[in-house]
CSV table of C-alpha atoms in Angstrom, one decimal:
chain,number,residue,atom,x,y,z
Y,1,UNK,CA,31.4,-3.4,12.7
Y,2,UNK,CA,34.0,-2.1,15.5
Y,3,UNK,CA,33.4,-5.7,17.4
Y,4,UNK,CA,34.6,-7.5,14.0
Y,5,UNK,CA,37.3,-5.0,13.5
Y,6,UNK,CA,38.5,-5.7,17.1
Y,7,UNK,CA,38.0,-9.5,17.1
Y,8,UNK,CA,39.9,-9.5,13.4
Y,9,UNK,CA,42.8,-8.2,14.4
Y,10,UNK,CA,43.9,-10.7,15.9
Y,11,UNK,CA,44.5,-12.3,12.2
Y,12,UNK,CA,45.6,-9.3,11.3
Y,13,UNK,CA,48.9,-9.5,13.7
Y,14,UNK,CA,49.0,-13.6,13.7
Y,15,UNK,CA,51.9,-14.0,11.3
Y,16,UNK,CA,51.4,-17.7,11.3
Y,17,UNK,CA,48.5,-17.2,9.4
Y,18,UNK,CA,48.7,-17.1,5.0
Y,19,UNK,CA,49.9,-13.2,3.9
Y,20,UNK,CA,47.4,-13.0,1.1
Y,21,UNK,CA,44.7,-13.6,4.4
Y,22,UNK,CA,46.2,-11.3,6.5
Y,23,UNK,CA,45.8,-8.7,3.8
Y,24,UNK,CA,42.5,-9.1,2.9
Y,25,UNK,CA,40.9,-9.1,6.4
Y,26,UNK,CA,42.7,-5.4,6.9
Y,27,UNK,CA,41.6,-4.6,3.6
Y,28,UNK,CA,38.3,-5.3,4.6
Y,29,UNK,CA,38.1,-5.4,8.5
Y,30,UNK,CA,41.2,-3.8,9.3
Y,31,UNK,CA,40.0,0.0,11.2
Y,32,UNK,CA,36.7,1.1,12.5
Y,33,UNK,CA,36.3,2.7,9.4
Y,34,UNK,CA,36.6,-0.3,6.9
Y,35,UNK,CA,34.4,-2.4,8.8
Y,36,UNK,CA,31.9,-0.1,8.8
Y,37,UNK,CA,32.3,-0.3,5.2
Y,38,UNK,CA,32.8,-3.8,4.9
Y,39,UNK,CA,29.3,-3.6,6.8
Y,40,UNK,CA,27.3,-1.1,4.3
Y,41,UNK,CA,28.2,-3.0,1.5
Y,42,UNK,CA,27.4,-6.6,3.4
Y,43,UNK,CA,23.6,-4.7,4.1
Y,44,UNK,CA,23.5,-2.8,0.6
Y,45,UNK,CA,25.5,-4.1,-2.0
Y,46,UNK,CA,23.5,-7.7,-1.7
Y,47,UNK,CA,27.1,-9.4,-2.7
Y,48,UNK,CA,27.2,-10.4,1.2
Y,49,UNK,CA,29.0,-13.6,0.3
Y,50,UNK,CA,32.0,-11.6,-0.8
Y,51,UNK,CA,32.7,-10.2,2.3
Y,52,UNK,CA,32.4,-13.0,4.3
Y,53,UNK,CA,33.1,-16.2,2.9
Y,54,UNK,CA,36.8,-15.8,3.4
Y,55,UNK,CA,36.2,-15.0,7.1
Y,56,UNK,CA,34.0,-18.4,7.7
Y,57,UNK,CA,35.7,-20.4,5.7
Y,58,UNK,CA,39.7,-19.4,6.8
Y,59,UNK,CA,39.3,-17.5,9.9
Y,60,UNK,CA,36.4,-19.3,12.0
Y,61,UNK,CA,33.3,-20.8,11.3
Y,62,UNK,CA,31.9,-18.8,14.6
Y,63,UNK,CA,31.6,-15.6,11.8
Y,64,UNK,CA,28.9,-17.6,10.2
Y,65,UNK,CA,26.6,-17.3,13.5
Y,66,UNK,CA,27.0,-13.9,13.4
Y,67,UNK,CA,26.6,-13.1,9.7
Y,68,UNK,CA,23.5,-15.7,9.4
Y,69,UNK,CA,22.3,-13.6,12.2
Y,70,UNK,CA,22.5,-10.3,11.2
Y,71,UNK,CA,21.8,-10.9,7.6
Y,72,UNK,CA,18.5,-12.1,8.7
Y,73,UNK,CA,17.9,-9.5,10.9
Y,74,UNK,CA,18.4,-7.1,8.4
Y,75,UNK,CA,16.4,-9.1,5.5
Y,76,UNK,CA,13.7,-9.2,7.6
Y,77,UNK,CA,13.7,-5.7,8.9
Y,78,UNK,CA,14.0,-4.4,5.3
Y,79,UNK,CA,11.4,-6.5,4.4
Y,80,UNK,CA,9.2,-5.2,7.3
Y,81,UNK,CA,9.9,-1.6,6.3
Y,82,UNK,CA,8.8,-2.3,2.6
Y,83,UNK,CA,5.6,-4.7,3.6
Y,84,UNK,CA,4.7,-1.5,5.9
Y,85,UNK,CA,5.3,0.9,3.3
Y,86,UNK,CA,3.2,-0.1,0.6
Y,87,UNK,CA,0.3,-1.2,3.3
Y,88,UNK,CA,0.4,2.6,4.6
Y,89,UNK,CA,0.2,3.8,0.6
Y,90,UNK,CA,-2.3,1.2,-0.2
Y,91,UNK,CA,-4.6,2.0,2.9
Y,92,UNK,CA,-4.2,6.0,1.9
Y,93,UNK,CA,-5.2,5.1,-1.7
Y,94,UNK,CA,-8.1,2.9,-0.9
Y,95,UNK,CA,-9.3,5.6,1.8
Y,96,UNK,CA,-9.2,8.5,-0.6
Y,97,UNK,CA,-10.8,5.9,-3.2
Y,98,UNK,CA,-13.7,5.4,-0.4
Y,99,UNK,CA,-13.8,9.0,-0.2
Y,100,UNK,CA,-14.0,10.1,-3.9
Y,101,UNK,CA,-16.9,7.0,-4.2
Y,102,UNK,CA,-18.7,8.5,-1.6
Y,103,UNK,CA,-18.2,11.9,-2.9
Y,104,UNK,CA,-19.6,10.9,-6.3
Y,105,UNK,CA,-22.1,9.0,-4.6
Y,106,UNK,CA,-23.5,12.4,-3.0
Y,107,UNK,CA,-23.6,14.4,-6.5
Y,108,UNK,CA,-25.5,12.0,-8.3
Y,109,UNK,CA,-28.1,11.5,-5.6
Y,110,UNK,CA,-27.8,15.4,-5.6
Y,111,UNK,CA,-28.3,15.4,-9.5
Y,112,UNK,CA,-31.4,12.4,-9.1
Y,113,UNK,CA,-32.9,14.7,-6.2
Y,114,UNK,CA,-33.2,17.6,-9.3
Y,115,UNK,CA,-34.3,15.7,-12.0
Y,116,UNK,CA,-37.2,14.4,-9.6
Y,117,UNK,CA,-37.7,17.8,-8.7
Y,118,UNK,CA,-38.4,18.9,-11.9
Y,119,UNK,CA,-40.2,16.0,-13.3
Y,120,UNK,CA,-42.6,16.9,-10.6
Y,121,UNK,CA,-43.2,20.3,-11.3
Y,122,UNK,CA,-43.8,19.4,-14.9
Y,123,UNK,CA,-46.8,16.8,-13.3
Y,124,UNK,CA,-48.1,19.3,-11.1
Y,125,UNK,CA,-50.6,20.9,-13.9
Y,126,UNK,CA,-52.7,22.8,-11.2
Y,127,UNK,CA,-49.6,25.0,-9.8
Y,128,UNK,CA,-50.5,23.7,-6.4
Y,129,UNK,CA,-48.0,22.3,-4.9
Y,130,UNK,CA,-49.4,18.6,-4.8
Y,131,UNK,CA,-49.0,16.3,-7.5
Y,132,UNK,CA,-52.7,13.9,-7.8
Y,133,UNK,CA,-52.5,10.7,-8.7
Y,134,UNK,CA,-53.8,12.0,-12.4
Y,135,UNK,CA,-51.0,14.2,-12.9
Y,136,UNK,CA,-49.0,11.4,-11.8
Y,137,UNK,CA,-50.1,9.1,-14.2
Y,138,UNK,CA,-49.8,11.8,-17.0
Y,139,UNK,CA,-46.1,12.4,-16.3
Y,140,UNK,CA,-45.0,8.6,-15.7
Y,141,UNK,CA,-46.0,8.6,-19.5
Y,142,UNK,CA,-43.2,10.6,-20.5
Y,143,UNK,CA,-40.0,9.0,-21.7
Y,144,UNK,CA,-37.9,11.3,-19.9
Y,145,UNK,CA,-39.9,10.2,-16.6
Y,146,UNK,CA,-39.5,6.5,-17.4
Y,147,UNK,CA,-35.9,6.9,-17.3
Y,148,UNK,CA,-35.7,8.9,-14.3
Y,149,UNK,CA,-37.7,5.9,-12.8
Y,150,UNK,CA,-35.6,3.2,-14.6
Y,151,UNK,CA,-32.3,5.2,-13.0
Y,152,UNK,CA,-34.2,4.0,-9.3
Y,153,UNK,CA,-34.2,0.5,-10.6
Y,154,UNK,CA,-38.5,1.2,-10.6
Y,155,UNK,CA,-40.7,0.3,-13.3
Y,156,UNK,CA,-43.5,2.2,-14.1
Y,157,UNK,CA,-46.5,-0.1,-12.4
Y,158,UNK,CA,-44.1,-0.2,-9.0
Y,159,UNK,CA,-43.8,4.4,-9.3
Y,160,UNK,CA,-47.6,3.9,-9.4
Y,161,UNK,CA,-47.6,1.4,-6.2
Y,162,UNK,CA,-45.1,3.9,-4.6
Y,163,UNK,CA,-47.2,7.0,-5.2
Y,164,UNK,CA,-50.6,5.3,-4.2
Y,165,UNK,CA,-48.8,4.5,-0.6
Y,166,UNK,CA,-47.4,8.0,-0.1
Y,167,UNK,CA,-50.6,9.0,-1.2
Y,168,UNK,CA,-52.5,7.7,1.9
């Protein structure tokens, strides 16, 4: 903004050049302070045209390297800045999702583990501790155990296959 203030002043003191210009660029360019200015609203205001057609157009046509320059610069770095914002949020989301899923994951294996537990308390008639392939057979009879069985995606005749093998 200073380097544009400095390099328009020039215009500013040429009194061979239009009045109405003249004005203008010290409206706009004319201290260190109202480039600065000049340059917020160039980078903010998106009405960049405004400030600097005049200065391509009637001062130099150099200004236009350096606007098309630093308005992509800034466009892009903006950009940047937003892309990477909304990766870092979507990443924290999706990791607390994966977290939560897990979590959930955990309590209903937790919940199963029970259920199981209990379904095979109610088989073990004898009070032993060991469940024989009659009580078994008793229990998988139960509705309530079919569904505790259809929840592990086993059907009945496969529980059976299952128990025979942990069986031996």
């Amino acid at each position: 903004a200073v380097c544009l203030c400095q390099s328009l002043q020039l215009v500013v003191e040429d009194e061979s050049e239009p009045l109405e210009l003249r004005e203008w660029v010290f409206t706009w360019y004319g201290s260190g302070s109202r480039a600065i200015w000049t340059m917020f609203l160039v980078t903010f205001s998106g009405g960049w045209p405004n400030y600097v057609h005049r200065l391509v157009t009637d001062v130099h046509w150099a200004y236009s390297l350096f606007f098309v320059i630093y308005v992509w610069l800034v466009v892009f770095a903006v950009t940047r800045i937003i892309t990477a914002t909304f990766l870092k949020d979507t990443l924290s989301a999706a990791s607390e999702d994966a977290e939560m899923i897990i979590r959930e994951q955990k309590v209903a294996k937790a919940r199963l583990a029970n259920k199981l537990h209990e379904l095979f308390a109610v088989a073990d008639k004898s009070r032993d501790g060991y469940v024989t392939l009659e009580e078994f057979r008793t229990v998988v009879k139960l509705p309530k155990a079919q569904s505790y069985f259809s929840s592990l995606d086993l059907q009945i005749s496969e529980a059976c296959e299952l128990f025979a093998m942990l069986d031996d």
